[in-house]
XYZ file of C-alpha atoms in Angstrom:
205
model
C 0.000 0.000 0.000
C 1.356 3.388 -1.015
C 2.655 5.687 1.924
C 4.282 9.334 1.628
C 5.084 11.353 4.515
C 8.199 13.479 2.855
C 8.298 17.001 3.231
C 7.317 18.709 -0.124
C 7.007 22.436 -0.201
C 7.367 22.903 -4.310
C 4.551 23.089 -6.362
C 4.662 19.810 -8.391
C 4.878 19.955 -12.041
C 1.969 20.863 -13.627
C -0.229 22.458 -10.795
C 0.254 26.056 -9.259
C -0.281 26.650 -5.787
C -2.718 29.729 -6.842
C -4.728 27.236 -8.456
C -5.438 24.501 -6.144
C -5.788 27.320 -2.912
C -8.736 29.030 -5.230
C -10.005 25.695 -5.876
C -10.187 24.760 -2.243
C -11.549 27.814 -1.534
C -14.218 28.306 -3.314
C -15.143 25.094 -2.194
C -15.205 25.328 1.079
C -17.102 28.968 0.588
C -19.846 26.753 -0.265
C -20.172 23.733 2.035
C -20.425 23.958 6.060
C -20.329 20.882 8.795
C -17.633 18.047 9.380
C -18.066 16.184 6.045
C -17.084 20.041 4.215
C -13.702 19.611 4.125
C -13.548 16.745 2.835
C -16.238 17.391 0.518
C -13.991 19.995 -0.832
C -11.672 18.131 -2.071
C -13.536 15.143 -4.542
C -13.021 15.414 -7.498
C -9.801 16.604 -7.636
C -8.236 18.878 -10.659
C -5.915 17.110 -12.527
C -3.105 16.493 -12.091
C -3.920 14.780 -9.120
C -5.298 11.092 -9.294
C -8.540 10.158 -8.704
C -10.083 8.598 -5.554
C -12.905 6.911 -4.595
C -12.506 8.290 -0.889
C -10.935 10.352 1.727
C -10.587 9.785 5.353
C -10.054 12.245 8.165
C -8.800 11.147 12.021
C -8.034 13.533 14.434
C -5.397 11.089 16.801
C -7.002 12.977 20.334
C -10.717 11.865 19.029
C -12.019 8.675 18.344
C -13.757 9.297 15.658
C -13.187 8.862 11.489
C -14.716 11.113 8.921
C -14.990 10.114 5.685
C -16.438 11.266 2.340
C -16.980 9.353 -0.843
C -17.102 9.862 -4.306
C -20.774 9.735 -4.748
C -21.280 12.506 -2.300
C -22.203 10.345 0.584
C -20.497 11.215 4.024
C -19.683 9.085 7.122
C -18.199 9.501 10.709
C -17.238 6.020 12.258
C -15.117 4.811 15.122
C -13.199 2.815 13.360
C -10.948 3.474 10.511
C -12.227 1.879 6.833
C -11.839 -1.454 6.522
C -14.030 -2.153 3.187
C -12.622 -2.883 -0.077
C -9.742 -0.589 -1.373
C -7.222 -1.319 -4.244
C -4.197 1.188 -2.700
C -4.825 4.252 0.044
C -2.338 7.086 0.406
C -1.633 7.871 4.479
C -0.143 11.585 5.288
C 0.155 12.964 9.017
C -0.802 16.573 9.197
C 0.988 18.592 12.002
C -1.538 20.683 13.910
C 0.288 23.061 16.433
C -0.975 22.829 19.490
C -3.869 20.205 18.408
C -1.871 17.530 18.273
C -1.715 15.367 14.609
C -4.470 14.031 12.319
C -4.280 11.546 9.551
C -5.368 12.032 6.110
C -6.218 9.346 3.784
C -6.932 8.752 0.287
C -8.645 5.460 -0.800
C -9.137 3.905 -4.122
C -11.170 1.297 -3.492
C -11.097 0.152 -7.796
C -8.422 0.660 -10.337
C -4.720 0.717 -10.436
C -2.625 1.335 -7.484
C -1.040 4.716 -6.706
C 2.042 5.837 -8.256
C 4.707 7.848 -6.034
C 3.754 10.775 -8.466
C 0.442 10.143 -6.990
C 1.651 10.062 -3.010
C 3.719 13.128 -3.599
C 0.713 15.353 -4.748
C -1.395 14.009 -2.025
C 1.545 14.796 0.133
C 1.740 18.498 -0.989
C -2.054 18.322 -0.710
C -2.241 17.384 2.686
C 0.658 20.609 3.591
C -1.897 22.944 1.810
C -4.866 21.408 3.710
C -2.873 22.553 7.137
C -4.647 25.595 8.022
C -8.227 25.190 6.878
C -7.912 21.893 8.961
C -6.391 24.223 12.179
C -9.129 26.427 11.900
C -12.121 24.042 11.584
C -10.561 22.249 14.729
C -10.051 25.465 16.564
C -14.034 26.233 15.976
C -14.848 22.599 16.986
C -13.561 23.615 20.105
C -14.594 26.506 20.539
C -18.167 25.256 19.725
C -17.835 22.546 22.906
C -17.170 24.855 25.402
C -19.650 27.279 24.267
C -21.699 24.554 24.797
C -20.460 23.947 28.128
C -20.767 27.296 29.076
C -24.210 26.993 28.222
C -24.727 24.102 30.232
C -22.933 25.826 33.195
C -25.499 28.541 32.771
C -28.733 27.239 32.800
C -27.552 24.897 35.881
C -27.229 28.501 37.850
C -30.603 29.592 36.332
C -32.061 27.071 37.833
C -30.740 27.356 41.369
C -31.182 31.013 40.791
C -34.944 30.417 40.299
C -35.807 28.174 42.784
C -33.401 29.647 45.414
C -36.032 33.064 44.486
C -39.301 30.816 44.378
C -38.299 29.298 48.257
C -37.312 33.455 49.662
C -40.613 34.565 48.672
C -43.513 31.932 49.803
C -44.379 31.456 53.192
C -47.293 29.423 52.648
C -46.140 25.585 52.195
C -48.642 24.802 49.446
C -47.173 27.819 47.447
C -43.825 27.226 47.705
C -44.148 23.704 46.646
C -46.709 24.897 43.619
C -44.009 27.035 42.748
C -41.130 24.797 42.497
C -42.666 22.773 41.018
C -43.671 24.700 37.831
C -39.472 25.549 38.048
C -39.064 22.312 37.552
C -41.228 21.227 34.684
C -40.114 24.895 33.045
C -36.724 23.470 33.164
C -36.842 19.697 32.599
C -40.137 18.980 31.031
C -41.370 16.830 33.213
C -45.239 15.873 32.970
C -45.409 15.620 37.105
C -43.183 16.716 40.198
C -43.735 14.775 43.579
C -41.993 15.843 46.811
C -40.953 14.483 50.347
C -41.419 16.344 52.949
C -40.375 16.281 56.371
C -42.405 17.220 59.253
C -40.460 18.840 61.884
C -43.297 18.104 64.444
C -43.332 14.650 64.157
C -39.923 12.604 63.913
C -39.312 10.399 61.051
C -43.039 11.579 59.671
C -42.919 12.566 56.043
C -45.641 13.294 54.326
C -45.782 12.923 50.094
C-alpha cells in the first residue's frame, strides 16, 4: 500500500499553488459541517489522481470522517476497513492540536504511483490551516456549549433559590417549584418528600 510522509514544499509539475488554494476555496465557501472539508476536495483537478474516498482522524478523538465519491459522508469509530485497491496515508501537524491523519482510498483501479503520493503529500501541507481552523471552531463550539450548560444549571438554582425566599405558605412554595421544575426539565409531574419537623421520622408525600 502506497505511503508518503516526505516534506514537499514545491509546487509539483503541472499544478500552481494559486490554483489549487482558489479551488479549495471556493469550495469550502460553499459547504459547512464536518463532512465540508472533505467534501472539498472530490473530485480533484488534474493532475492529481482520482479517488474513490478520503478519510479524516483527528489522533485525540475517536472518531473517522470520511467522504466518498458519490457525495455520501460518514463519521465512524473505526478506521475503513471495506474494499480498497491502494490508500495514500499523510500525518498533518496541527500546532498545538496535536496530529491528524489524512487518507486517500481507491477502493477500484490501479494502485497509486509515487507521483500520486507526492501530490497528495503536498495536498495534505496545503490542507494545514483550513484543517487548524475548523478544529479550533470545533472547540470553541464545545465549550460554548459547556458554558451553556454551566449557565442554565445557575438559572435554575437562581430560580428556585427566588421561588423558596418569597412563599411562606407551604402549598405555594411547593406549587411554585414545582412549575421551576417542569419549566426546566419537562417533566409531565413533580412529587416531593417532605419532612415534618413536628413529628420525627413523619414525612408526608
Amino acid at each position: 500500500m502506497a505511503m508518503s510522509d516526505e516534506a514537499m514544499f514545491a509546487p509539483p509539475q503541472g499544478i500552481t499553488i494559486e490554483a489549487v488554494n482558489g479551488m479549495l476555496a471556493e469550495r469550502l465557501a460553499q459547504k459547512h459541517g464536518k463532512a465540508s472539508l472533505l467534501r472539498a476536495f472530490i473530485p480533484l483537478p488534474p493532475p492529481f489522481s482520482p479517488v474513490q474516498l478520503i478519510e479524516l482522524h483527528v489522533l485525540k478523538s475517536n472518531f473517522y470522517y470520511r467522504y466518498h465519491d458519490d457525495g455520501s459522508d460518514v463519521t465512524a469509530t473505526v478506521e475503513y476497513q471495506g474494499e480498497m485497491v491502494d490508500y495514500s496515508r499523510h500525518a498533518v501537524l496541527l500546532g498545538s492540536s496535536g496530529m491528524a491523519e489524512l487518507r486517500f482510498i481507491r477502493t477500484h483501479g490501479s494502485r497509486f504511483t509515487p507521483q500520486d503520493c507526492t501530490l497528495f503529500n503536498w495536498l495534505a501541507r496545503i490542507i494545514t490551516p483550513v484543517l487548524q481552523s475548523w478544529l479550533n471552531d470545533e472547540e470553541q463550539q464545545v465549550a460554548l456549549r459547556l458554558l451553556e450548560k454551566d449557565r442554565d444549571h445557575h438559572r435554575v438554582l437562581v430560580d428556585i433559590t427566588n421561588a423558596v425566599l418569597s412563599h411562606l405558605d407551604l402549598d405555594d412554595l411547593i406549587a411554585d417549584v414545582a412549575r421551576e421544575i417542569h419549566h426546566f426539565f419537562g417533566l409531565a409531574s413533580v412529587s416531593m418528600v417532605l419532612g415534618d419537623h413536628r413529628k420525627n421520622e413523619k414525612f408526608s408525600l
